Tab-separated table of C-alpha atoms and ligand atoms in Angstrom:
chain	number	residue	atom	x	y	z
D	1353	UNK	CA	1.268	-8.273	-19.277
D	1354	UNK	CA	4.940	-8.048	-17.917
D	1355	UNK	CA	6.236	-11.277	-16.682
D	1356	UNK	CA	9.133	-12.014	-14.632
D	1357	UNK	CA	11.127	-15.790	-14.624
D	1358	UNK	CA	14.107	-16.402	-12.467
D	1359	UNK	CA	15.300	-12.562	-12.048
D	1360	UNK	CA	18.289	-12.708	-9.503
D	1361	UNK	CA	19.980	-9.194	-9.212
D	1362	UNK	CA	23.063	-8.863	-6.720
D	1363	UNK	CA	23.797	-5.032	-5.595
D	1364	UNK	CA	25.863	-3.665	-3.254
D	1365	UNK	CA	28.721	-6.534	-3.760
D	1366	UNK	CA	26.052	-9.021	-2.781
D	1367	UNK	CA	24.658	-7.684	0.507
D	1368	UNK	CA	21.291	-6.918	-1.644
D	1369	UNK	CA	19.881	-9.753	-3.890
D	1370	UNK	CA	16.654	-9.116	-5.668
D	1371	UNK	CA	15.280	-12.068	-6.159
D	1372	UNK	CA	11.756	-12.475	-7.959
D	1373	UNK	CA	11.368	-16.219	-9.217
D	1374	UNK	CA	7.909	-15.307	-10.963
D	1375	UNK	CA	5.956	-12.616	-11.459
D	1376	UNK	CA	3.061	-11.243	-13.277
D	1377	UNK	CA	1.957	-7.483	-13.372
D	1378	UNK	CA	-0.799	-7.302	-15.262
D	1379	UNK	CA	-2.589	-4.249	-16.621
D	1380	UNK	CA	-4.167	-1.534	-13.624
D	1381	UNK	CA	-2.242	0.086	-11.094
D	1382	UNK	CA	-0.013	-2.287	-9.224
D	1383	UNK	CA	0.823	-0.612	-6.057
D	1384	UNK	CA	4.366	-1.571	-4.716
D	1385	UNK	CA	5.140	-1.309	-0.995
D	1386	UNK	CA	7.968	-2.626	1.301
D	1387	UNK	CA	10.565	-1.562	3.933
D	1388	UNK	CA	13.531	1.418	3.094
D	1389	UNK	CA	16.231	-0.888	1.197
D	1390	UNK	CA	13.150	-3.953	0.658
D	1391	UNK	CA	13.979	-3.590	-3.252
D	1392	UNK	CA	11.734	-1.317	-4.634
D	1393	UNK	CA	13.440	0.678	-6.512
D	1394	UNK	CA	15.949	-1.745	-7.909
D	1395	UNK	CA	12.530	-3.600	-8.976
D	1396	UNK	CA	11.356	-0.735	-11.020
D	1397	UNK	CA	14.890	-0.393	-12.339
D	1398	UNK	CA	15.080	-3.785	-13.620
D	1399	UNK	CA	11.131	-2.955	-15.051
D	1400	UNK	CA	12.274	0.019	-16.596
D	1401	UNK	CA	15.498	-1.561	-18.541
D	1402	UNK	CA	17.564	1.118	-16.809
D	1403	UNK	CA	19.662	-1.700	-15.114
D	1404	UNK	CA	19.519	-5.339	-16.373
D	1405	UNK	CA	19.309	-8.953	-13.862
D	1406	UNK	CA	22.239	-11.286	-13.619
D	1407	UNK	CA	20.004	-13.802	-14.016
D	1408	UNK	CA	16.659	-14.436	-15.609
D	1409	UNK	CA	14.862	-12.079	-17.647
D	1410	UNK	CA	11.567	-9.922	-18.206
D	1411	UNK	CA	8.873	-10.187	-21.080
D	1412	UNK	CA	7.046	-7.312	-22.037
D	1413	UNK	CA	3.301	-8.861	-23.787
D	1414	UNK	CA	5.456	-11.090	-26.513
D	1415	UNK	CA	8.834	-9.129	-26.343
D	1416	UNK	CA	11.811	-9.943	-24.548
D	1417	UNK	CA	14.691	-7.881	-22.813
D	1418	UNK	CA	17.019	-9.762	-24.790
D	1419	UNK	CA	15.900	-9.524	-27.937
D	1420	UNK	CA	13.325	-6.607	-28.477
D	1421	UNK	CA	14.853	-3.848	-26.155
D	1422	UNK	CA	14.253	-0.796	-28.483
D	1423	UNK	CA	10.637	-1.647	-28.808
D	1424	UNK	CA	9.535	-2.588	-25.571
D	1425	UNK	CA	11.853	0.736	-24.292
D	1426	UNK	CA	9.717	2.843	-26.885
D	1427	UNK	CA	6.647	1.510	-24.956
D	1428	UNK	CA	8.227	2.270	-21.322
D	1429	UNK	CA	7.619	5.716	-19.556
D	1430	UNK	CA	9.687	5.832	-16.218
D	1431	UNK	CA	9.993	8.142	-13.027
D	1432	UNK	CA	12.879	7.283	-11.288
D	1433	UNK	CA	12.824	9.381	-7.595
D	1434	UNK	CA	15.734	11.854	-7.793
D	1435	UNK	CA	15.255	12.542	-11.770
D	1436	UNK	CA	17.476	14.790	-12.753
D	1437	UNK	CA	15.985	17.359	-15.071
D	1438	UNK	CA	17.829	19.603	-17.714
D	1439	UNK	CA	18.221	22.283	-15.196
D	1440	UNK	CA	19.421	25.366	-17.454
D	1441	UNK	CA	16.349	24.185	-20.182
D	1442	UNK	CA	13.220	25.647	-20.272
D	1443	UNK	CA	10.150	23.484	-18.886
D	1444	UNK	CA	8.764	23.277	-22.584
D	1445	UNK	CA	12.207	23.165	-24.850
D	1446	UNK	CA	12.867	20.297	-22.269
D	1447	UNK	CA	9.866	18.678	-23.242
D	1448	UNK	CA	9.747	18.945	-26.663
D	1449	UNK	CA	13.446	17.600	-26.771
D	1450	UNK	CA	11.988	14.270	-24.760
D	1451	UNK	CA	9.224	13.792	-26.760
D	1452	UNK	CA	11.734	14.106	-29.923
D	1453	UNK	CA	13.587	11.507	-28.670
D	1454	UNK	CA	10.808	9.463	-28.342
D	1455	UNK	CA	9.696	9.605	-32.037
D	1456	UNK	CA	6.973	12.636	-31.343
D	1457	UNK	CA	7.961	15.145	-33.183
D	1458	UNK	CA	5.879	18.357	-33.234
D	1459	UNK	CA	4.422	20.321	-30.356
D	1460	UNK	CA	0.628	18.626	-30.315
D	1461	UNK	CA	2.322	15.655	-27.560
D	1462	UNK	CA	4.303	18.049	-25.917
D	1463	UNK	CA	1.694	20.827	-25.316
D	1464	UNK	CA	-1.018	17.321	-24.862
D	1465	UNK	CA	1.140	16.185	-21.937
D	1466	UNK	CA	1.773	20.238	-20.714
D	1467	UNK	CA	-2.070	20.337	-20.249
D	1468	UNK	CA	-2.379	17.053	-18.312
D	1469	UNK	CA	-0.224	18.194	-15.606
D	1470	UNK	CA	-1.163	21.784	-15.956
D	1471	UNK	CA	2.103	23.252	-16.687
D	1472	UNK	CA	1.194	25.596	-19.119
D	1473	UNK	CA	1.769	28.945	-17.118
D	1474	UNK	CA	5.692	26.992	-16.448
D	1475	UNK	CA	6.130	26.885	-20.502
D	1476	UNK	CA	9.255	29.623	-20.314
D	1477	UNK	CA	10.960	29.117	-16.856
D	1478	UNK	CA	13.799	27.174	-16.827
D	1479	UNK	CA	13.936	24.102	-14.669
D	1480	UNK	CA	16.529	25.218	-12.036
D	1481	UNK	CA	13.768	28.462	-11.116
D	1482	UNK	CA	11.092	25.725	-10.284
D	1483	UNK	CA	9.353	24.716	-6.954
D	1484	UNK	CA	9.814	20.476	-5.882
D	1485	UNK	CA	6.512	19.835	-7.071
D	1486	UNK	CA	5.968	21.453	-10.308
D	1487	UNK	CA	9.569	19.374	-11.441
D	1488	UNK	CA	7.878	16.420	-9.885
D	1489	UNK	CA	4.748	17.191	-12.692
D	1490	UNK	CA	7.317	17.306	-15.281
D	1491	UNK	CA	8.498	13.973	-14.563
D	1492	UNK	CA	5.743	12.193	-14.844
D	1493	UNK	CA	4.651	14.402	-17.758
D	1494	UNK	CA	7.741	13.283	-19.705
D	1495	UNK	CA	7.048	9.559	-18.541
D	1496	UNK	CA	3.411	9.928	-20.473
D	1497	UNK	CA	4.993	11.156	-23.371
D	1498	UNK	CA	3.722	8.952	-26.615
D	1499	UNK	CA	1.200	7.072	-24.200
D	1500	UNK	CA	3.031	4.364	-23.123
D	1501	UNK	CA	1.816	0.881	-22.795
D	1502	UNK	CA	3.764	0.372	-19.181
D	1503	UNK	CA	4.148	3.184	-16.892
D	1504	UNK	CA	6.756	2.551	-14.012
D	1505	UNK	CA	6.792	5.478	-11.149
D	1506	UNK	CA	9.044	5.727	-8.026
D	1507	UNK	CA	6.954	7.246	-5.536
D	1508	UNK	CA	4.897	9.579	-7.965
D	1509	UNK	CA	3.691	11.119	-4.944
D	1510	UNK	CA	7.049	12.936	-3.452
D	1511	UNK	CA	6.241	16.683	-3.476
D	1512	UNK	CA	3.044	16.783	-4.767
D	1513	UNK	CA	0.327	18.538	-2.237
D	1514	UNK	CA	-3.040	17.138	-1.906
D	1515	UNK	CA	-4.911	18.055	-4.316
D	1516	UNK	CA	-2.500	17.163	-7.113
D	1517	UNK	CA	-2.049	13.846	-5.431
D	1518	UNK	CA	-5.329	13.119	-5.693
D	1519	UNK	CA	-5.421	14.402	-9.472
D	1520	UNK	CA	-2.237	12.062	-9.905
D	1521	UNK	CA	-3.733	8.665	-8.873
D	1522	UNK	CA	-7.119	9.403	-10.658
D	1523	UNK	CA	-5.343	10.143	-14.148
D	1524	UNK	CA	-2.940	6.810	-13.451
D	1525	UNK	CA	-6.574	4.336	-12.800
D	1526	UNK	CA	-8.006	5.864	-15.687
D	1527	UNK	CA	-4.542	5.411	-17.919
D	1528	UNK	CA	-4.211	1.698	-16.584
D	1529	UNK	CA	-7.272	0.493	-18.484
D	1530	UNK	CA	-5.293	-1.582	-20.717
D	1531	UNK	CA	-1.676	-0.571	-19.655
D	1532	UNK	CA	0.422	-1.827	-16.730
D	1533	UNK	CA	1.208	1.005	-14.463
D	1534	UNK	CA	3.081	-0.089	-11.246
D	1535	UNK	CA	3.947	2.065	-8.256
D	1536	UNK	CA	6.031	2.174	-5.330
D	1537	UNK	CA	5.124	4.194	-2.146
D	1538	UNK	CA	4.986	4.882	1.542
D	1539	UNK	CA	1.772	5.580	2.056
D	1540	UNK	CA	-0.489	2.484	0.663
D	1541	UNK	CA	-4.173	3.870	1.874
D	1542	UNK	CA	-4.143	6.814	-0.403
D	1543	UNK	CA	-3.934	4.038	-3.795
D	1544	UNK	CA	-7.190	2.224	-1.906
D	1545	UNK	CA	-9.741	2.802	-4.287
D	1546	UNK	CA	-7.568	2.572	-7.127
D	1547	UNK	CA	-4.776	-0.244	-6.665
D	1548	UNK	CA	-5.717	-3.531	-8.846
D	1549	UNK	CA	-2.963	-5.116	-6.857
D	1550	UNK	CA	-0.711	-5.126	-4.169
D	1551	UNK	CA	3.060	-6.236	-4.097
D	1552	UNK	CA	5.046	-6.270	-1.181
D	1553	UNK	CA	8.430	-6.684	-1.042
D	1554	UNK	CA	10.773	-7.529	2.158
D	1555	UNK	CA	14.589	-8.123	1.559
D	1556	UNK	CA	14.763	-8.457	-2.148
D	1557	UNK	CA	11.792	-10.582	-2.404
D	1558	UNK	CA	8.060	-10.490	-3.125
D	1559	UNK	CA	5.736	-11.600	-0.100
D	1560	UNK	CA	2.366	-10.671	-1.622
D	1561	UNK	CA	1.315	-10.389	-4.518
D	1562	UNK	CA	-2.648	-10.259	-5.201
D	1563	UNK	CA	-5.873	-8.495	-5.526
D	1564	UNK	CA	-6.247	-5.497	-2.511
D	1565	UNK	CA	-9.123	-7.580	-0.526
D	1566	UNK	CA	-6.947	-10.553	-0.372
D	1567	UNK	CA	-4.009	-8.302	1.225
D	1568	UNK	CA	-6.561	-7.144	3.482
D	1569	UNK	CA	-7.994	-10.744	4.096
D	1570	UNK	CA	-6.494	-13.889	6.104
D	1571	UNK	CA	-4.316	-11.237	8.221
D	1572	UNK	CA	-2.733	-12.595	11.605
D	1573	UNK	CA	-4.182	-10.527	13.520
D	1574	UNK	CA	-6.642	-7.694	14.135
D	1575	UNK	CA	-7.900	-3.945	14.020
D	1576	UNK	CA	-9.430	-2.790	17.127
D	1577	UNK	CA	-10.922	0.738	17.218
D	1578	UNK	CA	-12.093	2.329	20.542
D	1579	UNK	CA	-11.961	5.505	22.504
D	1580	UNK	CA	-10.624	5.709	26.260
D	1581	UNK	CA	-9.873	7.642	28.530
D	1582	UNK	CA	-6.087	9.182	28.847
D	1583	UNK	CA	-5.725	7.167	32.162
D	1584	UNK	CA	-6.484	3.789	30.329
D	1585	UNK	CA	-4.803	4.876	27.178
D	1586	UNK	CA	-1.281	4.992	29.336
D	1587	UNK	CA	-2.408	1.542	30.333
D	1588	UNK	CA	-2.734	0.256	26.333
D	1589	UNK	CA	0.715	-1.570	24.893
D	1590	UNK	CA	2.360	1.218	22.789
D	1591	UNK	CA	4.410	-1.066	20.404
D	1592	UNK	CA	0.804	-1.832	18.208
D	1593	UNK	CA	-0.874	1.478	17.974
D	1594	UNK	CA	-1.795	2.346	14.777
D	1595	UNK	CA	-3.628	5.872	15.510
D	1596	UNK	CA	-4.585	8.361	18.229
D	1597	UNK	CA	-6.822	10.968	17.869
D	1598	UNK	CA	-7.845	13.567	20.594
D	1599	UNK	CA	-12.347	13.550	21.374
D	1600	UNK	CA	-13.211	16.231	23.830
D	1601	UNK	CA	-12.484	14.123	27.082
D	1602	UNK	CA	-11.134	10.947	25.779
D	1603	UNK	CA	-8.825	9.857	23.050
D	1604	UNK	CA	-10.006	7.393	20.147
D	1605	UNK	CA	-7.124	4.539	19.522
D	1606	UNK	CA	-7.166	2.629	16.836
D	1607	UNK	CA	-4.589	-0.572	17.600
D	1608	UNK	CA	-3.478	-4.101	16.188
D	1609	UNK	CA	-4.256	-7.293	18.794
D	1610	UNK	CA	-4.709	-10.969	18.180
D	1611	UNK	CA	-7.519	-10.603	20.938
D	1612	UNK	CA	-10.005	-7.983	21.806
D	1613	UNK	CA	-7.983	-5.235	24.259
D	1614	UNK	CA	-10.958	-4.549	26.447
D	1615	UNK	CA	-14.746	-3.851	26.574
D	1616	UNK	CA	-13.894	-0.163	24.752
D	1617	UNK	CA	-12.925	-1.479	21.494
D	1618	UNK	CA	-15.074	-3.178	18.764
D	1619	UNK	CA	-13.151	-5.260	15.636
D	1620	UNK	CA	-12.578	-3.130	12.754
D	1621	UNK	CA	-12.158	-3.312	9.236
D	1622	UNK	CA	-8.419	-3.620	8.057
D	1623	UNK	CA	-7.088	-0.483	5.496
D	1624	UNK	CA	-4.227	-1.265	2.964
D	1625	UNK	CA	-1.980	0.465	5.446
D	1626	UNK	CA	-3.277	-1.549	8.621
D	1627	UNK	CA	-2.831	-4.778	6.612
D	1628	UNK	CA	1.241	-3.833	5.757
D	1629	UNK	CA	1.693	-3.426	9.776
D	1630	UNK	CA	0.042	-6.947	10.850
D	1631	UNK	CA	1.992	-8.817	7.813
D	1632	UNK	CA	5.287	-6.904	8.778
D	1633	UNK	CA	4.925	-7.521	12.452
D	1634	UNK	CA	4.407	-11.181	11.940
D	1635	UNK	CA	7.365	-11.594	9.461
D	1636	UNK	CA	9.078	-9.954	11.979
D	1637	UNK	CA	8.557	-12.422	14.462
D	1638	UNK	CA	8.843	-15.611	12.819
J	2917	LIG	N1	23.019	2.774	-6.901
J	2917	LIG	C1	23.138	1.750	-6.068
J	2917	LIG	N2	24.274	1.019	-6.026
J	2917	LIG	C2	24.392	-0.036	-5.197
J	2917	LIG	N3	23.426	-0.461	-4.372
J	2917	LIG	C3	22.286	0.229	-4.365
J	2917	LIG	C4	22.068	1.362	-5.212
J	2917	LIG	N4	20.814	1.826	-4.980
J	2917	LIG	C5	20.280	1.034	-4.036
J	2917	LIG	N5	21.156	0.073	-3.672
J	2917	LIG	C6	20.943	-0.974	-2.670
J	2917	LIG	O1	19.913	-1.849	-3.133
J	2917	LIG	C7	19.119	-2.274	-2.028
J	2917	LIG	C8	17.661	-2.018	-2.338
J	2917	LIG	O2	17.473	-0.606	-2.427
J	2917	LIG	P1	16.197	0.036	-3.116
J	2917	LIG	O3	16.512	1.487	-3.296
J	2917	LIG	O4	15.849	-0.777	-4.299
J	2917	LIG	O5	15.102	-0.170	-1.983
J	2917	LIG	P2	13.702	0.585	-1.788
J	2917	LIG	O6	12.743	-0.453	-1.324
J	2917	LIG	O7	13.373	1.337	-3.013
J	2917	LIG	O8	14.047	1.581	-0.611
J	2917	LIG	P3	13.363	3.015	-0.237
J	2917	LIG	O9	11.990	2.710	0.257
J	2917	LIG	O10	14.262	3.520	0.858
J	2917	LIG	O11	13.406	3.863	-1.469
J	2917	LIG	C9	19.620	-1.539	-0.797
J	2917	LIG	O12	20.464	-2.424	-0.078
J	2917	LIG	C10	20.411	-0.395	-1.358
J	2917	LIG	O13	21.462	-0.043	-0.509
């Protein structure tokens, strides 16, 4: 269990503070979400002990920043967005020098964590000659190196296509039995079925934090799903759609509404992503 007391972090000469009183991230996949600038990354920063609070401070199971830092770093595998890879190295040299540095000498880690992200047939190409994606797989294969007991990935997602997204979030629940592994992205309804919990964050500060059917519980608000016709679709409020898909003569609108939006649409259950929109909106307003 991490655990988070009084962290205060000031960026940008002050115009930023991250400020988390208390926290607990406990072990699964904590999936972070929040606005462009809400603190996200500076959250996984702090997490990863690549920057350090002004204030406060963050215990690792019974170590602390301030005291244990090599150890609880030794137990910390990180994927900042933007990593900036060796780019003259080749894919394996490069990963045989990072598992080196992390005390795993000998090529059974490195060619263990080539086979996880299916790498092998990159072994000899130097970074620089490689596609988005495949440098994206060697981040988070370097971040698994040793097996970590806290995994901490800045939208692990970026570049990957489909089906390695979907290989991605599968290997990450199965690693989080027993290991914190927390995540920040964009796109919250592709962690559904996996995400232990939710954390949002707006200006520097967590909003939610709790179990994925309380986010999508007690919202202000609700989903209303329908189809209509184009005439009465031009008729709908366009500020709370949520989705519009073409049917052969009508279009089927899903939208957000404190009250039913007429005899078309029937209430519908909330997704993760539905549930960031209706708690935005609202903090929004007040
Ligand atoms: N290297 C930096 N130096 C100074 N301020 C920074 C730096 N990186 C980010 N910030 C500032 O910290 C604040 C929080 O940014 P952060 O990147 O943590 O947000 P985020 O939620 O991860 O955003 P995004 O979703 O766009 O990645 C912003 O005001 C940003 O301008």
């Amino acid at each position: 269990m991490i655990e988070l007391s009084g962290v205060r972090w000031e960026r940008r000469a002050g115009a930023f503070t991250l400020d988390v009183p208390r926290l607990l991230l406990r072990e699964g996949i904590t999936v972070m979400a929040g606005a462009n600038g809400s603190g996200k990354s500076s959250l996984l920063q702090l997490l990863a002990t690549a920057e350090f609070p002004d204030k406060g401070g963050i215990r690792y199971g019974i170590m602390s920043g301030d005291r244990d830092l090599a150890a609880i770093r030794a137990s910390i595998g990180y994927v900042p967005t933007g990593l900036e890879l060796y780019e003259d190295m080749r894919m394996e040299r490069l990963l045989r020098y990072l598992s080196e540095l992390k005390g795993e000498a000998g090529r059974a880690e490195t060619d263990r964590v080539i086979g996880l992200f299916q790498l092998e047939p990159y072994r000899r190409r130097a970074i620089k000659t490689l596609p988005q994606g495949i440098r994206q797989r060697i981040a988070l294969a370097q971040s698994v190196i040793g097996s970590p007991d806290y995994l901490f990935l800045d939208e692990p997602l970026n570049a990957l296509d489909s089906l390695e997204r979907l290989r991605l979030i599968r290997f990450l629940a199965s690693y989080a039995r027993g290991r914190a592994v927390v995540v920040s992205t964009h796109e919250l309804n592709e962690w559904e079925a996996w995400a232990s919990r939710i954390l949002w964050l707006a200006d520097g500060k967590p909003q939610f934090h709790g179990t994925p059917q309380a986010w999508t519980s007690s919202l202000p608000g609700s989903v209303w799903g329908g189809s209509v016709s184009p005439e009465r679709y031009r008729e709908l409020p366009g500020g709370n759609l949520l989705q519009v898909r073409p049917e052969l003569d009508c279009l089927s609108v899903r939208l957000l509404a404190p009250d039913c939006p007429g005899p078309e649409f029937s209430v519908q259950e909330p997704t993760l992503e539905d549930a960031y929109f209706l708690r935005s909106r609202a903090r929004l307003r007040n």
